Coordinates of C-alpha atoms and ligand atoms in Angstrom, one line a residue:
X1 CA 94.9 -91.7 -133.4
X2 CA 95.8 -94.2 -131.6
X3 CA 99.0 -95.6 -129.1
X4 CA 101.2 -92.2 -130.1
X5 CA 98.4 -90.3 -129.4
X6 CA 97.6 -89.0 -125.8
X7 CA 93.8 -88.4 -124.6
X8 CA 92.9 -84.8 -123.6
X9 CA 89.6 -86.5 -121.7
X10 CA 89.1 -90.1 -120.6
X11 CA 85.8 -92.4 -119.3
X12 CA 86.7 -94.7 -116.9
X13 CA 84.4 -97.7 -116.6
X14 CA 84.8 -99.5 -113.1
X15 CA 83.9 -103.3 -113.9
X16 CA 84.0 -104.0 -110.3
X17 CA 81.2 -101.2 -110.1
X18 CA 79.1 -102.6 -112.5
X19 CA 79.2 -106.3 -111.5
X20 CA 78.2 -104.7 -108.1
X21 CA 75.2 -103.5 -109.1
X22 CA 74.4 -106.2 -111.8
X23 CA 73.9 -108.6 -108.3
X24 CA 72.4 -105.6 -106.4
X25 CA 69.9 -105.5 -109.3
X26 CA 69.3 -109.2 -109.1
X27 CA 69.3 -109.8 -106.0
X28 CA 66.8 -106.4 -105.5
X29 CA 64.3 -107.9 -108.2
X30 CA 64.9 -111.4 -108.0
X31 CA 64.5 -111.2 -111.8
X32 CA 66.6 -112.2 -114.7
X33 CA 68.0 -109.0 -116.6
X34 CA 67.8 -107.5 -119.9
X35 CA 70.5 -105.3 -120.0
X36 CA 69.6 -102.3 -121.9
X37 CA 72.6 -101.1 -124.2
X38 CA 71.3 -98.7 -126.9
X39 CA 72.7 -95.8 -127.8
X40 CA 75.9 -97.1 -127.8
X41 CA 75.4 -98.3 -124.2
X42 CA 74.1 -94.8 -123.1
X43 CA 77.4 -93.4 -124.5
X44 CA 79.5 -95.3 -122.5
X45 CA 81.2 -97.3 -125.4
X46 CA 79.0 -101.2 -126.0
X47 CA 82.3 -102.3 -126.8
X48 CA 83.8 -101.7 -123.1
X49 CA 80.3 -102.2 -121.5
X50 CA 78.4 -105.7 -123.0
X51 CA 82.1 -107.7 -122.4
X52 CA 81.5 -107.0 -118.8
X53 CA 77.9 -107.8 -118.9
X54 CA 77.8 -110.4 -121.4
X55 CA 80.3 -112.7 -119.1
X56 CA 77.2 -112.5 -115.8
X57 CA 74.8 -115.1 -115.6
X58 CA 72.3 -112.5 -113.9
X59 CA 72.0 -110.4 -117.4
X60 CA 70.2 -113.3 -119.5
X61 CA 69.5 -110.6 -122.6
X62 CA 70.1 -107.0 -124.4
X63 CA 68.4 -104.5 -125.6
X64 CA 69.1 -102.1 -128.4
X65 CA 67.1 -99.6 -130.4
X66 CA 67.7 -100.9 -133.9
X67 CA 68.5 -103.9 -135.5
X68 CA 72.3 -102.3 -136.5
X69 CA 72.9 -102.3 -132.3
X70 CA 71.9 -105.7 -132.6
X71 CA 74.4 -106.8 -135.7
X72 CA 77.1 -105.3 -133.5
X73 CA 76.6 -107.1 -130.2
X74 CA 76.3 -110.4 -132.4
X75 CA 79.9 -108.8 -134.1
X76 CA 81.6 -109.0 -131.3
X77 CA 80.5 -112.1 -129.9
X78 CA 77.4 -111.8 -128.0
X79 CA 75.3 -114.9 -128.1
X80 CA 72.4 -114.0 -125.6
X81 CA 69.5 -113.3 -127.2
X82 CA 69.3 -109.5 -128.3
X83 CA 65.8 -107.5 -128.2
X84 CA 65.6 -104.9 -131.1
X85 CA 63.3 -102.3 -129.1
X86 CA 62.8 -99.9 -132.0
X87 CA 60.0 -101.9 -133.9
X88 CA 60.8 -103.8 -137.2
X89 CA 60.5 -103.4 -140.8
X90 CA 60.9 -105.7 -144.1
X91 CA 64.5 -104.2 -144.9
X92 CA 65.7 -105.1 -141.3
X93 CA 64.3 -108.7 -141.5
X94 CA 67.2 -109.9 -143.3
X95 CA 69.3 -108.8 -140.4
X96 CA 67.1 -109.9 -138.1
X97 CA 66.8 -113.9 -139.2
X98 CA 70.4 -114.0 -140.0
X99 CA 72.0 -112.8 -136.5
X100 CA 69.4 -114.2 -134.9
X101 CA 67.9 -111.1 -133.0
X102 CA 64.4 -110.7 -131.6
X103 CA 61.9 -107.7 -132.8
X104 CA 59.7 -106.3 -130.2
X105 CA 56.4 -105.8 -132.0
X106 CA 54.4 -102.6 -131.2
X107 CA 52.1 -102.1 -134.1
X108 CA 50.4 -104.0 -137.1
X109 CA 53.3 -103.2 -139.9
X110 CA 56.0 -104.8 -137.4
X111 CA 53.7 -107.6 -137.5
X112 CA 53.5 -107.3 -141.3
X113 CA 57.3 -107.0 -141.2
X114 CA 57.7 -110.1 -140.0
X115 CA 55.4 -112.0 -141.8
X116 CA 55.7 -115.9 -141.7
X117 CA 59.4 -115.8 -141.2
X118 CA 61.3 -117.9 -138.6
X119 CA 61.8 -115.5 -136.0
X120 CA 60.6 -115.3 -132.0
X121 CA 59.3 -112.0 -131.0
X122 CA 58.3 -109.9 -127.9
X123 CA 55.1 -108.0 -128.3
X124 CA 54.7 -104.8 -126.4
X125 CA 51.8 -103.1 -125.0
X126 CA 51.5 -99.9 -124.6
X127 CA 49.4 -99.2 -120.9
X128 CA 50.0 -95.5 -120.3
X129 CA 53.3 -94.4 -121.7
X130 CA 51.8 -93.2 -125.0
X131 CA 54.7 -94.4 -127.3
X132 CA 55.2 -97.9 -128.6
X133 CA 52.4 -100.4 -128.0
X134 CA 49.4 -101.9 -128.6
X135 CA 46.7 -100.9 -126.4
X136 CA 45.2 -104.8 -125.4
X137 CA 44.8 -106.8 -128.9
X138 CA 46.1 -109.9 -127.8
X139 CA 48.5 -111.2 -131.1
X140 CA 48.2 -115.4 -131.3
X141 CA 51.1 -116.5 -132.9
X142 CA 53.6 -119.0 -131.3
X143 CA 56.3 -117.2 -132.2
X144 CA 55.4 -114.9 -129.5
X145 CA 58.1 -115.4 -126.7
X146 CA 57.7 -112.8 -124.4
X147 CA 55.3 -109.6 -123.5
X148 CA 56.4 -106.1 -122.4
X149 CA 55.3 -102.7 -121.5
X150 CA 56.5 -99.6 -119.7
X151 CA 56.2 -97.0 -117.1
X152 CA 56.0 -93.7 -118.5
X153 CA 56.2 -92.3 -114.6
X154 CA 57.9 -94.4 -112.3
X155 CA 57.8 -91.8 -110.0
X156 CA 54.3 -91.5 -109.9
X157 CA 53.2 -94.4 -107.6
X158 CA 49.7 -93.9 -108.3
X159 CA 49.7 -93.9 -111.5
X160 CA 52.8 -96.9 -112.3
X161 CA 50.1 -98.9 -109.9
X162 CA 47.3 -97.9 -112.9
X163 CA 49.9 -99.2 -115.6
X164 CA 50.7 -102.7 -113.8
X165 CA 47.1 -103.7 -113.3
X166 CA 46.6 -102.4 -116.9
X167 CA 49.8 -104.8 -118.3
X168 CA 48.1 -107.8 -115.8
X169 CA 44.8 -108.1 -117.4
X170 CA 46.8 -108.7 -120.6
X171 CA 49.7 -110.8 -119.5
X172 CA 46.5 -112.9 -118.1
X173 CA 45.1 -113.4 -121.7
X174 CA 48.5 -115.1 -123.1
X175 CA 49.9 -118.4 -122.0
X176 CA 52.3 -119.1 -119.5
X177 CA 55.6 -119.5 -119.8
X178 CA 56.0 -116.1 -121.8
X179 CA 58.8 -113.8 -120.8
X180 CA 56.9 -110.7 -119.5
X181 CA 59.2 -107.6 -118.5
X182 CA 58.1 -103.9 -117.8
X183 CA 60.3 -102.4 -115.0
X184 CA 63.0 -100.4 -116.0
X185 CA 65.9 -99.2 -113.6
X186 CA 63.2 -96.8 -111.8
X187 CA 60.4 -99.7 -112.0
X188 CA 62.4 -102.1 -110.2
X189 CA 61.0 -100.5 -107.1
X190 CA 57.4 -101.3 -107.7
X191 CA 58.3 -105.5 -107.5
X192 CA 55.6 -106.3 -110.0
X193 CA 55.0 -109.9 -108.9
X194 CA 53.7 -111.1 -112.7
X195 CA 57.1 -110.0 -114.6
X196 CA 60.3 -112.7 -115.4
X197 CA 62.9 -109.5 -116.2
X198 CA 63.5 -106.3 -115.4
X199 CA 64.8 -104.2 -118.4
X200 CA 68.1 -101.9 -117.0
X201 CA 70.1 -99.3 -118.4
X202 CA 70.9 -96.3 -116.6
X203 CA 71.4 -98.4 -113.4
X204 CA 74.3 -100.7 -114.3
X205 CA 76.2 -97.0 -114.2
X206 CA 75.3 -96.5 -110.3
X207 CA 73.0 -93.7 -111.4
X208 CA 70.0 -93.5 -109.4
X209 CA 66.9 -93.4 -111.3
X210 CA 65.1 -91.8 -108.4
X211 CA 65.1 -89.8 -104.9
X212 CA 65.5 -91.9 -102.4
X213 CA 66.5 -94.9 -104.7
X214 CA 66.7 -98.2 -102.3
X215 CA 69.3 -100.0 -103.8
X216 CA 72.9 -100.1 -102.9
X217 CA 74.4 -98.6 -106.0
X218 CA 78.4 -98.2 -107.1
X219 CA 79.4 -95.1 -109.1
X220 CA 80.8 -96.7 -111.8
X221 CA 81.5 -94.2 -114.5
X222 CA 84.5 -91.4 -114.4
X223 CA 85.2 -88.6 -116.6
X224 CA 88.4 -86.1 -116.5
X225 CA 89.9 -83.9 -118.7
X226 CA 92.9 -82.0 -118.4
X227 CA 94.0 -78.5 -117.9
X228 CA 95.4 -76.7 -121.1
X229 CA 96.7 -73.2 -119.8
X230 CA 96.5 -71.6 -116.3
X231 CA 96.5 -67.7 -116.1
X232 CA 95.8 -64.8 -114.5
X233 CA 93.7 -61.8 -115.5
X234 CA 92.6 -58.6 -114.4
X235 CA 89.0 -57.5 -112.6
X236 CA 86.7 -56.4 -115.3
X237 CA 88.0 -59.1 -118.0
X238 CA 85.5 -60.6 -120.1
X239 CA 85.6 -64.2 -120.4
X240 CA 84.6 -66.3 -123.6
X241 CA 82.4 -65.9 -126.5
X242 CA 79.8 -63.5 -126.1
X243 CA 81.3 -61.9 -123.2
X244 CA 78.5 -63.3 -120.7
X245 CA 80.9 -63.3 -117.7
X246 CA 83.3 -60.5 -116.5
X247 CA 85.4 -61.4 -113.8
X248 CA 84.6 -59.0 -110.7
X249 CA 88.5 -58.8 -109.0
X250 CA 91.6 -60.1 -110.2
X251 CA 90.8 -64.0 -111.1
X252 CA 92.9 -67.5 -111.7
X253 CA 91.0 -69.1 -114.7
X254 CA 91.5 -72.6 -116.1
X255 CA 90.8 -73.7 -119.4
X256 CA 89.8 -77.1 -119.8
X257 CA 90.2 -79.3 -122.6
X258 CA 85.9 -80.6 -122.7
X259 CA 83.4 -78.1 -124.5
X260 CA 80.1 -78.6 -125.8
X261 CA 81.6 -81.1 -128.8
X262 CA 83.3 -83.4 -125.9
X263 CA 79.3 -83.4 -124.2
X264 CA 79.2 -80.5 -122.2
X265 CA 76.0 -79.0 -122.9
X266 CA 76.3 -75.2 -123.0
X267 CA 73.1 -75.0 -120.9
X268 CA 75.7 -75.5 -117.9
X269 CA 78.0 -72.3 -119.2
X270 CA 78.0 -70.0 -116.0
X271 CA 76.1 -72.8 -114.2
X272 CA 77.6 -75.7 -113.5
X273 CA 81.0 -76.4 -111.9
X274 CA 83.5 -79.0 -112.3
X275 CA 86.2 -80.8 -109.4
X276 CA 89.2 -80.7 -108.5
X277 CA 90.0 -82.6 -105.7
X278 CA 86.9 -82.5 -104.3
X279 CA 86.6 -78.9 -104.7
X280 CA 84.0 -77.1 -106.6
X281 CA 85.5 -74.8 -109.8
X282 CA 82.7 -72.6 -111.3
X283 CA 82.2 -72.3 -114.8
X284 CA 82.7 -69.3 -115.8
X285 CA 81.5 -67.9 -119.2
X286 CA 80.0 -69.8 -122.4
X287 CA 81.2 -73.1 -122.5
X288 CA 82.9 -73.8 -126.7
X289 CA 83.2 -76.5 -128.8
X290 CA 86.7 -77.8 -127.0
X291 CA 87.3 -75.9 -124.2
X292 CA 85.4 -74.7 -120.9
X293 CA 86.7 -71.8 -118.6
X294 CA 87.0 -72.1 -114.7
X295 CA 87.5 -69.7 -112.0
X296 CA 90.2 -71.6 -109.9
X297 CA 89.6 -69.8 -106.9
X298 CA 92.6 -70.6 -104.4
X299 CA 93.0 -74.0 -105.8
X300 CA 96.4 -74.9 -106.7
X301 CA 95.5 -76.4 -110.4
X302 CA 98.6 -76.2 -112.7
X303 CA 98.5 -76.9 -116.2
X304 CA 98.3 -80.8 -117.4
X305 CA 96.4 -81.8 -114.4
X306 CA 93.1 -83.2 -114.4
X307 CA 89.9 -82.2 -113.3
X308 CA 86.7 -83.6 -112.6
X309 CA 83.5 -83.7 -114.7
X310 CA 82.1 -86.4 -113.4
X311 CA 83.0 -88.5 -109.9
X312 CA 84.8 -87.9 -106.9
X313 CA 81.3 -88.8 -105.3
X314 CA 79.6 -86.6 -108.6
X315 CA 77.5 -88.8 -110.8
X316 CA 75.7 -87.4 -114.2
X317 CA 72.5 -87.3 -112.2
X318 CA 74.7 -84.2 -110.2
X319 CA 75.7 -82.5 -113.2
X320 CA 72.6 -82.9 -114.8
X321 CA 70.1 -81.0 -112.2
X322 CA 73.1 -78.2 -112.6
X323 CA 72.2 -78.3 -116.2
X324 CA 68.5 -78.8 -115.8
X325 CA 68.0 -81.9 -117.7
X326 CA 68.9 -86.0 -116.9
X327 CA 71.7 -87.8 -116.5
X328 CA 70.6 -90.3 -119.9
X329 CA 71.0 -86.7 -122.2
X330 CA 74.3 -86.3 -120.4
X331 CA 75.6 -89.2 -121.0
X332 CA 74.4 -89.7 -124.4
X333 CA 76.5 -86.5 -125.2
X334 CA 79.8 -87.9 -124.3
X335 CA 81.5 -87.8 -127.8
X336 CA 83.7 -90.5 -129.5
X337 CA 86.6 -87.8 -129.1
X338 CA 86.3 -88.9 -124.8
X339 CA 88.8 -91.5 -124.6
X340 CA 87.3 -94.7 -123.1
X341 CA 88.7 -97.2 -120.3
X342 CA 87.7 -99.8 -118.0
X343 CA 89.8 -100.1 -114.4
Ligands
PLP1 C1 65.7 -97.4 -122.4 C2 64.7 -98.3 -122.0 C3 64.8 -99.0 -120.8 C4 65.9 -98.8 -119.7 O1 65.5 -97.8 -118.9 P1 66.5 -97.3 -117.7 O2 65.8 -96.3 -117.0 O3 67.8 -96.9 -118.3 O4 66.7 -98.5 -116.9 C5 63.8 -100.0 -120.5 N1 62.8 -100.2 -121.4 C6 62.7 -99.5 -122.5 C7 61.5 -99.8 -123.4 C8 63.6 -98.5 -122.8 O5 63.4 -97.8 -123.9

């Protein structure tokens, strides 16, 4: 790999997009931010992402899943303090004191993990999303720097209102001056007027979290991959494995260099669609491991042009009510093979 060879797909990260909605975030919440950038910064690449981040003064943290997320960050530079979400145990402790990151404690063998070492640490409760947490046992220890929960149903108004007051009456029973964080990129709408932080992934992307989503977000991811062979065929010609879709008159078909191993799930085979200059190509037939087949239509798509899979105005929130799931799976999928830019 690399300069000789030539990407069939490409992620283009808009900085401009993100900084955008880093101070639409912060100015929104009026909160510091913990930038959440597991999972290999939702699949978007942490080493194209956190730069970006890392250089605002609005994101004063990050969050990963494990302490190897954390090792990284602190391997390429990071000094903001790093949140290891994922609970901690005595084999990470020696990563954990000596790149300086901070466990998030959820449950008395994290506690154990830690022992008496020198280390600050979050402690999380858990007030209704039935995951990690402690349910109200208040932990006395001065390493303790900050406190967290999380909504399991931001949509639910009713029942994130439940969770708050739930997270208050413990926040009430530390000591001040604690970080306390609990909304995530949905919860940001709720303003709870106790927290320091608000905890954001899928946001920083311009994905909206919910219907009706009052901040002004940017799109700030695109994917495209390019057109391998352009050809016509008959009516009644079976198209891909499995023969699921046979074309009903004579029919321009694409085939695109993104399948299932490039993140296309195969739920969206005969489902979903992808652009092309703003217009709509159906998939037709099962999606593969390295190609997908479109019906062109009239569209005049030659070979080695580029469609769409996400943007033009189509964010992974789009594609992923096509493929009946969210926009975090979908962009979770997008393989190492997807070349990755910022613009
Ligand atoms: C992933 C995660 C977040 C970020 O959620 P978004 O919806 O992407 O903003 C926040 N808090 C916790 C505990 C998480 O696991």
């Amino acid at each position: 790999m690399g300069e000789i060879s030539v990407p069939r797909s490409v992620l283009r990260i808009k900085k401009e997009a993100v900084i955008h909605n880093v101070r639409e975030i912060s100015k929104f919440s009026k909160k510091k931010i913990i930038a959440v950038v597991k999972s290999d910064a939702y699949g978007m690449g942490v080493k194209l992402v956190v730069p970006i981040l890392n250089d605002l003064p609005e994101v004063e943290a990050f969050a990963v899943a494990c302490p190897e997320e954390g090792v990284l960050l602190r391997e390429m530079g990071v000094k903001k303090e790093i949140l290891v979400l994922g609970g901690v145990f005595p084999e990470d402790m020696e990563a954990v004191t000596s790149y300086g990151l901070t466990p998030v404690v959820s449950d008395p063998e994290h506690l154990k993990a830690i022992g008496r070492a020198e280390v600050r640490f979050h402690v999380k409760y858990d007030t209704g999303m039935g995951r990690l947490g402690f349910l109200e046992e208040v932990i006395e220890d001065p390493r303790v720097t900050g406190i967290m929960s999380h909504l399991s149903t931001p949509g639910d108004e009713e029942f994130s209102r439940e969770q708050i007051k739930r997270f208050s009456s413990i926040v009430t029973r530390y000591p001040k001056g604690l970080k306390v964080h609990m909304e995530s990129s949905a919860g940001v709408i709720y303003r709870v007027p106790f927290t320091t932080h608000v905890r954001i992934g899928l946001a920083l992307y311009g994905e909206k979290p919910l219907k009706n989503y009052p901040l002004d977000l940017r799109p700030a991811v695109s994917l495209e991959a390019k057109v391998i062979s352009v050809k016509e065929v008959p009516a009644g010609f079976p198209i891909s494995y499995g023969r699921t879709y046979i074309t009903s008159k004579r029919t321009k078909i694409g085939v695109v260099a993104f399948g299932y191993a490039d993140g296309l799930m195969k739920s969206l085979s005969n489902r979903g669609t992808l652009l092309y200059r703003g217009k709509e190509l159906p998939i037709i037939g099962n999606i593969t491991m390295d190609m997908t087949i479109v019906d062109l239509g009239d569209a005049e798509v030659r070979v080695g042009d580029w469609v769409t899979v996400v943007g033009e105005g189509r964010t992974f929130g789009d594609l992923a009510r096509q493929a009946g799931t969210i926009p975090y799976e979908l962009m979770c999928n997008v393989s190492s093979r997807v070349r990755r830019e910022v613009i």
